[in-house]
Coordinates of C-alpha atoms and ligand atoms in Angstrom, one line a residue:
Chain A
M1 CA -194.9 -78.8 55.6
I2 CA -197.2 -81.6 54.3
R3 CA -197.5 -83.0 50.7
S4 CA -200.1 -80.5 49.5
D5 CA -197.9 -77.5 50.6
V6 CA -194.9 -79.1 48.8
L7 CA -197.2 -79.4 45.6
R8 CA -198.4 -75.9 46.0
E9 CA -194.9 -74.4 46.0
L10 CA -193.7 -76.7 43.2
A11 CA -196.6 -76.1 40.7
P12 CA -194.9 -73.2 39.0
T13 CA -191.8 -75.3 38.5
L14 CA -193.6 -78.2 37.1
A15 CA -195.8 -76.2 34.8
D16 CA -193.5 -76.4 31.6
H17 CA -192.9 -80.1 32.0
L18 CA -194.7 -83.5 31.6
V19 CA -195.8 -84.7 35.0
I20 CA -196.8 -88.2 35.9
C21 CA -198.7 -87.9 39.1
N22 CA -199.4 -90.8 41.6
I23 CA -202.8 -92.4 42.4
G24 CA -205.2 -90.8 45.0
L25 CA -204.5 -87.7 47.0
P26 CA -201.3 -86.3 45.2
S27 CA -203.2 -86.5 41.8
Q28 CA -206.4 -84.9 43.4
E29 CA -204.2 -82.1 45.2
L30 CA -202.4 -81.4 41.9
H31 CA -205.5 -81.3 40.0
L32 CA -206.8 -78.9 42.5
I33 CA -203.8 -76.5 42.7
D34 CA -202.9 -76.4 38.8
D35 CA -204.6 -78.6 36.4
R36 CA -202.8 -78.7 33.1
A37 CA -202.8 -80.7 29.9
T38 CA -199.2 -81.6 31.0
N39 CA -200.3 -83.5 33.8
F40 CA -201.3 -87.1 33.7
Y41 CA -203.3 -88.1 36.8
M42 CA -203.3 -91.8 37.8
L43 CA -206.8 -92.7 38.9
G44 CA -205.8 -96.2 39.8
T45 CA -202.7 -98.6 39.7
M46 CA -200.8 -98.0 42.8
G47 CA -197.0 -98.0 42.3
L48 CA -196.6 -97.4 38.6
A49 CA -195.9 -93.7 38.4
S50 CA -192.4 -94.0 38.2
S51 CA -192.6 -96.8 35.6
I52 CA -195.0 -94.7 33.4
G53 CA -192.7 -91.7 33.8
L54 CA -189.6 -93.7 32.8
G55 CA -191.3 -95.2 29.7
L56 CA -192.5 -91.8 28.6
A57 CA -189.0 -90.3 29.2
L58 CA -187.4 -93.1 27.1
A59 CA -189.9 -92.8 24.4
Q60 CA -189.5 -88.9 23.7
D61 CA -187.2 -85.9 24.6
K62 CA -189.2 -83.6 26.7
K63 CA -188.6 -83.6 30.6
V64 CA -190.8 -85.8 32.6
I65 CA -191.3 -85.7 36.4
S66 CA -192.8 -88.6 38.1
I67 CA -194.3 -87.5 41.4
D68 CA -194.5 -90.5 43.5
G69 CA -195.0 -91.4 47.2
D70 CA -193.0 -93.4 49.6
G71 CA -195.8 -96.0 49.9
S72 CA -196.0 -96.3 46.3
V73 CA -192.3 -96.8 45.8
L74 CA -192.3 -99.4 48.4
T75 CA -195.0 -101.3 46.6
N76 CA -193.1 -101.3 43.2
F77 CA -189.6 -101.4 44.5
G78 CA -188.5 -103.3 41.3
T79 CA -188.7 -100.0 39.5
L80 CA -185.7 -98.7 40.9
P81 CA -183.1 -101.1 39.4
T82 CA -185.1 -100.5 36.0
I83 CA -184.6 -97.0 36.2
A84 CA -180.8 -97.3 37.3
N85 CA -180.1 -99.4 34.4
N86 CA -182.1 -97.5 31.6
V87 CA -180.8 -94.1 32.0
A88 CA -183.0 -91.2 30.8
D89 CA -181.5 -87.9 31.5
N90 CA -184.9 -86.1 30.7
F91 CA -186.4 -88.1 33.7
I92 CA -186.8 -87.0 37.5
L93 CA -188.4 -89.2 40.0
L94 CA -189.6 -87.1 42.8
I95 CA -190.7 -89.2 45.8
I96 CA -192.6 -87.2 48.4
D97 CA -191.6 -89.2 51.5
N98 CA -194.3 -88.4 54.3
G99 CA -193.6 -91.7 56.0
S100 CA -197.1 -92.7 55.4
Y101 CA -199.8 -94.1 53.1
G102 CA -201.4 -90.7 53.1
S103 CA -204.4 -91.7 50.7
T104 CA -205.6 -94.5 53.0
G105 CA -205.6 -92.7 56.3
D106 CA -201.9 -92.0 57.2
Q107 CA -201.0 -95.5 58.1
P108 CA -197.1 -95.6 58.7
T109 CA -194.8 -97.0 56.0
Y110 CA -191.4 -98.6 56.5
A111 CA -189.9 -95.4 54.7
G112 CA -190.9 -93.5 57.9
K113 CA -189.1 -96.1 60.1
K114 CA -185.8 -97.8 59.4
T115 CA -185.7 -97.9 55.6
S116 CA -184.2 -95.1 53.7
L117 CA -185.4 -94.9 50.1
A118 CA -182.6 -92.7 49.1
A119 CA -180.2 -95.3 50.1
V120 CA -182.2 -98.0 48.4
A121 CA -182.2 -96.0 45.2
S122 CA -178.4 -95.7 45.4
A123 CA -177.9 -99.2 46.3
C124 CA -179.9 -100.1 43.0
G125 CA -177.4 -98.1 41.0
C126 CA -179.2 -94.7 40.5
E127 CA -176.3 -92.3 40.1
T128 CA -177.8 -89.1 41.1
V129 CA -179.9 -89.4 44.3
V130 CA -180.8 -86.3 46.4
E131 CA -182.6 -86.4 49.8
C132 CA -183.9 -83.0 50.9
S133 CA -186.4 -81.3 53.2
A134 CA -189.8 -80.4 52.1
E135 CA -188.7 -76.8 52.3
D136 CA -185.8 -77.4 49.8
T137 CA -187.8 -79.4 47.5
V138 CA -188.5 -76.7 44.8
Q139 CA -184.8 -76.0 44.7
A140 CA -183.9 -79.4 44.4
V141 CA -186.5 -80.0 41.4
K142 CA -184.9 -77.0 39.7
D143 CA -181.5 -78.1 40.1
A144 CA -182.4 -81.5 38.7
I145 CA -184.1 -79.9 35.7
A146 CA -181.1 -77.9 35.0
S147 CA -178.7 -80.5 35.4
D148 CA -180.0 -82.7 32.4
K149 CA -179.2 -85.7 34.5
M150 CA -181.7 -88.4 35.5
T151 CA -182.3 -87.5 39.2
I152 CA -184.2 -89.3 42.0
I153 CA -185.3 -86.7 44.8
V154 CA -186.5 -87.9 48.0
S155 CA -188.5 -85.1 49.7
K156 CA -188.9 -85.7 53.4
C157 CA -192.1 -84.1 54.5
E158 CA -194.6 -84.3 57.2
S159 CA -197.5 -86.6 57.0
G160 CA -201.1 -85.1 56.6
N161 CA -203.8 -84.4 54.2
I162 CA -206.1 -81.6 53.0
K163 CA -209.8 -82.1 52.0
V164 CA -209.8 -82.3 48.1
P165 CA -212.5 -83.6 45.7
V166 CA -212.0 -86.7 43.6
I167 CA -211.2 -86.2 39.9
T168 CA -214.2 -86.7 37.9
M169 CA -212.4 -86.3 34.4
D170 CA -212.7 -89.3 32.1
P171 CA -209.6 -91.4 32.0
V172 CA -209.5 -91.3 28.2
S173 CA -209.8 -87.5 28.2
I174 CA -207.0 -87.2 30.6
R175 CA -204.8 -89.4 28.4
D176 CA -206.0 -87.8 25.2
R177 CA -205.2 -84.3 26.5
F178 CA -201.9 -85.5 27.8
M179 CA -200.9 -87.1 24.7
G180 CA -201.7 -83.7 22.9
A181 CA -199.5 -81.8 25.3
V182 CA -196.5 -84.4 24.8
K183 CA -196.8 -83.8 21.1
A184 CA -197.3 -80.1 21.2
Chain B
M1 CA -187.2 -117.4 8.8
D2 CA -187.1 -118.8 12.3
I3 CA -190.1 -118.4 14.5
N4 CA -188.2 -115.9 16.6
A5 CA -187.1 -113.8 13.9
K6 CA -190.6 -113.9 12.3
I7 CA -192.1 -112.6 15.5
V8 CA -189.7 -109.7 15.9
S9 CA -189.9 -108.8 12.2
D10 CA -193.8 -108.7 12.6
M11 CA -193.3 -106.4 15.4
V12 CA -190.9 -104.1 13.7
A13 CA -193.2 -104.1 10.7
N14 CA -195.9 -103.0 12.7
D15 CA -193.8 -100.0 14.4
I16 CA -193.5 -101.7 17.6
S17 CA -190.2 -100.1 19.0
F18 CA -190.4 -100.5 22.9
V19 CA -190.6 -103.9 24.2
T20 CA -190.6 -104.9 27.9
T21 CA -189.9 -108.6 28.9
V22 CA -190.1 -110.9 31.9
P23 CA -188.3 -114.1 30.9
C24 CA -189.7 -117.6 30.6
K25 CA -187.8 -120.5 29.4
Q26 CA -190.2 -120.8 26.4
L27 CA -189.6 -117.3 25.5
A28 CA -185.8 -117.1 25.7
G29 CA -185.2 -117.2 22.0
V30 CA -187.7 -114.5 21.2
I31 CA -186.2 -112.3 24.0
D32 CA -182.9 -112.7 22.5
A33 CA -184.2 -111.6 19.1
V34 CA -185.8 -108.5 20.7
E35 CA -182.5 -107.7 22.3
A36 CA -180.7 -108.1 19.2
S37 CA -183.1 -105.9 17.2
P38 CA -181.7 -102.6 16.4
D39 CA -185.3 -101.2 16.0
I40 CA -186.4 -102.1 19.3
Y41 CA -185.7 -100.6 22.8
H42 CA -185.5 -103.7 25.0
I43 CA -186.3 -102.9 28.6
P44 CA -186.4 -105.9 31.0
A45 CA -188.9 -105.5 33.9
N46 CA -188.6 -107.0 37.2
K47 CA -192.4 -107.6 37.4
E48 CA -195.1 -107.7 34.5
D49 CA -197.2 -104.8 36.1
E50 CA -194.1 -102.7 36.1
G51 CA -193.6 -103.6 32.5
M52 CA -197.1 -102.4 31.8
G53 CA -196.4 -99.2 33.3
L54 CA -193.4 -98.8 31.2
C55 CA -195.4 -99.6 28.2
A56 CA -198.1 -97.1 29.0
G57 CA -195.6 -94.4 29.3
A58 CA -193.9 -95.4 26.1
F59 CA -197.3 -95.4 24.4
M60 CA -198.1 -91.9 25.5
G61 CA -194.7 -90.7 24.3
G62 CA -195.6 -91.8 20.6
K63 CA -193.9 -95.4 20.6
R64 CA -195.7 -98.5 20.0
P65 CA -195.1 -101.0 23.1
A66 CA -195.4 -104.6 23.5
I67 CA -194.8 -106.9 26.4
I68 CA -193.5 -110.5 26.5
M69 CA -194.4 -112.6 29.7
Q70 CA -195.4 -116.0 31.1
N71 CA -199.2 -116.7 31.6
T72 CA -198.6 -116.8 35.5
A73 CA -198.3 -112.9 35.0
I74 CA -202.0 -112.9 34.3
G75 CA -202.5 -113.4 38.1
V76 CA -200.0 -110.4 38.8
T77 CA -201.4 -107.9 36.3
I78 CA -205.0 -108.0 36.5
N79 CA -205.5 -104.8 38.5
T80 CA -203.0 -103.1 35.9
L81 CA -204.8 -104.3 32.9
V82 CA -208.0 -103.2 34.3
T83 CA -207.2 -99.8 36.0
L84 CA -204.4 -98.5 33.5
T85 CA -204.4 -100.4 30.1
Q86 CA -208.1 -100.7 29.7
F87 CA -209.4 -97.9 31.9
Y88 CA -207.2 -95.2 30.0
R89 CA -207.7 -97.3 26.7
M90 CA -204.3 -98.1 25.7
P91 CA -203.0 -100.7 23.1
L92 CA -200.8 -103.6 24.4
P93 CA -200.1 -106.6 22.6
M94 CA -198.9 -109.3 24.9
L95 CA -197.0 -112.2 23.8
I96 CA -197.4 -114.7 26.4
S97 CA -195.9 -118.2 27.0
Y98 CA -198.9 -120.6 27.8
R99 CA -197.0 -122.8 30.3
G100 CA -198.9 -125.8 31.7
E101 CA -200.2 -127.1 28.3
L102 CA -199.3 -130.4 26.6
G103 CA -195.7 -131.4 27.1
E104 CA -195.4 -129.3 30.4
P105 CA -193.0 -131.2 32.7
V106 CA -193.8 -128.9 35.7
A107 CA -197.0 -129.7 37.5
C108 CA -197.5 -126.5 39.2
Q109 CA -197.8 -124.7 35.8
V110 CA -200.9 -126.6 35.1
E111 CA -202.4 -124.7 38.1
M112 CA -202.3 -121.4 36.3
A113 CA -202.9 -122.9 32.9
V114 CA -206.5 -123.9 33.8
H115 CA -207.3 -120.2 34.8
T116 CA -205.5 -118.7 32.1
K117 CA -208.2 -118.4 29.4
A118 CA -211.0 -117.9 31.9
L119 CA -209.3 -115.0 33.3
L120 CA -208.6 -113.3 30.0
A121 CA -212.2 -114.0 29.0
Q122 CA -213.4 -112.4 32.3
L123 CA -211.4 -109.4 31.5
N124 CA -212.9 -109.2 28.0
I125 CA -209.2 -109.3 26.6
P126 CA -209.2 -110.4 22.9
T127 CA -207.2 -113.6 23.1
Y128 CA -205.5 -115.8 20.4
H129 CA -203.8 -119.1 20.9
F130 CA -200.8 -120.2 18.8
H131 CA -200.6 -123.9 18.9
R132 CA -199.2 -124.9 15.3
E133 CA -196.2 -123.3 14.0
E134 CA -198.3 -121.9 11.1
D135 CA -200.5 -119.9 13.6
V136 CA -197.8 -117.5 13.8
E137 CA -199.1 -116.2 10.3
E138 CA -201.8 -114.4 12.1
L139 CA -199.5 -112.3 14.1
D140 CA -199.3 -109.4 11.8
K141 CA -202.9 -109.0 11.8
I142 CA -203.3 -109.5 15.5
L143 CA -200.7 -106.6 16.0
K144 CA -202.7 -104.3 13.4
Y145 CA -205.9 -105.4 15.3
T146 CA -204.5 -104.4 18.7
F147 CA -203.3 -100.9 17.5
M148 CA -206.7 -100.4 15.6
C149 CA -208.8 -101.0 18.9
N150 CA -206.6 -99.6 21.7
K151 CA -207.0 -102.8 23.8
P152 CA -204.7 -105.1 25.5
V153 CA -204.7 -108.3 23.3
A154 CA -203.3 -111.7 24.4
I155 CA -201.3 -114.2 22.2
L156 CA -200.9 -117.4 24.0
T157 CA -198.1 -119.5 22.8
D158 CA -198.0 -123.1 24.0
A159 CA -195.3 -125.7 24.2
T160 CA -196.4 -127.4 20.9
F161 CA -196.0 -124.1 19.1
W162 CA -192.5 -123.7 20.5
K163 CA -191.8 -127.5 19.8
G164 CA -191.3 -128.4 23.3
Y165 CA -188.9 -127.0 26.2
Ligands
MG201 MG1 -196.6 -91.3 51.6

């Protein structure tokens, strides 16, 4: 399974929750599969999906799921200690780890080599860290939602992309629509 | 009221309840005051762009955020300021220690000081410079202005304002 397969299977589970989606193909794929007001698409700023999600989770009570990538977590490694030390039990960080920088042409990341993001998250102090296969991701996310415990999920999937159009929505419209859904 | 208490009290009076910080020697007192405030959730960040991501999330969650950082962070955060804070039109007061100004003992700090205002101007970021102690009287209005226009706004605070290091 590649990332778009994971997102397609996951979409019904995400539907009731606030989602902060990573820059590039992950946002484009989620937008294509199931565009919702509860989705915040990042059009720029690699690496900050987890930070935005944590800030959102700390600021209000609804469940927040940040969909991040291995490359993006590597670029903002400082996020993991911040998450560990500022526990928000309404926050789930789903790292879709395909071992590559998917949006830029599948160049390999260190997460696909020696570096275990799950081990790093644990070492940073994150208390609930789950590594799972792409096939088991929906169940892992459902379990995390049901647990009411801040959870980091590392979903190991295959590298690869589908053809998707870019998002042409205006950023202020994305943000305004999302804030309406946060308040609803 | 001492300067740190005054800054935090203006923040609280403007409903700022989520503050992220990356420390600077000059900002130690105000960071302590933020940490001590029962009205503010203080979340130290490891890097300033990470902090701006936290602030973006908190803003969308209905809280008014602020960031406290050193001017060297302008170099770190340009992409985030442009593609997140400005592109999505979000407010962000940035209380910035303006290192490398008069009284600076560390030569390297001057290297970033000479670019600070030029970079902020290039980014079209409204910029205020606190030099004399009484300049802090404008903080309340600057905060109101920031949340009125939904922009990042810079408040540079130099060594003269902080009365040395
Ligand atoms: Mg990847």
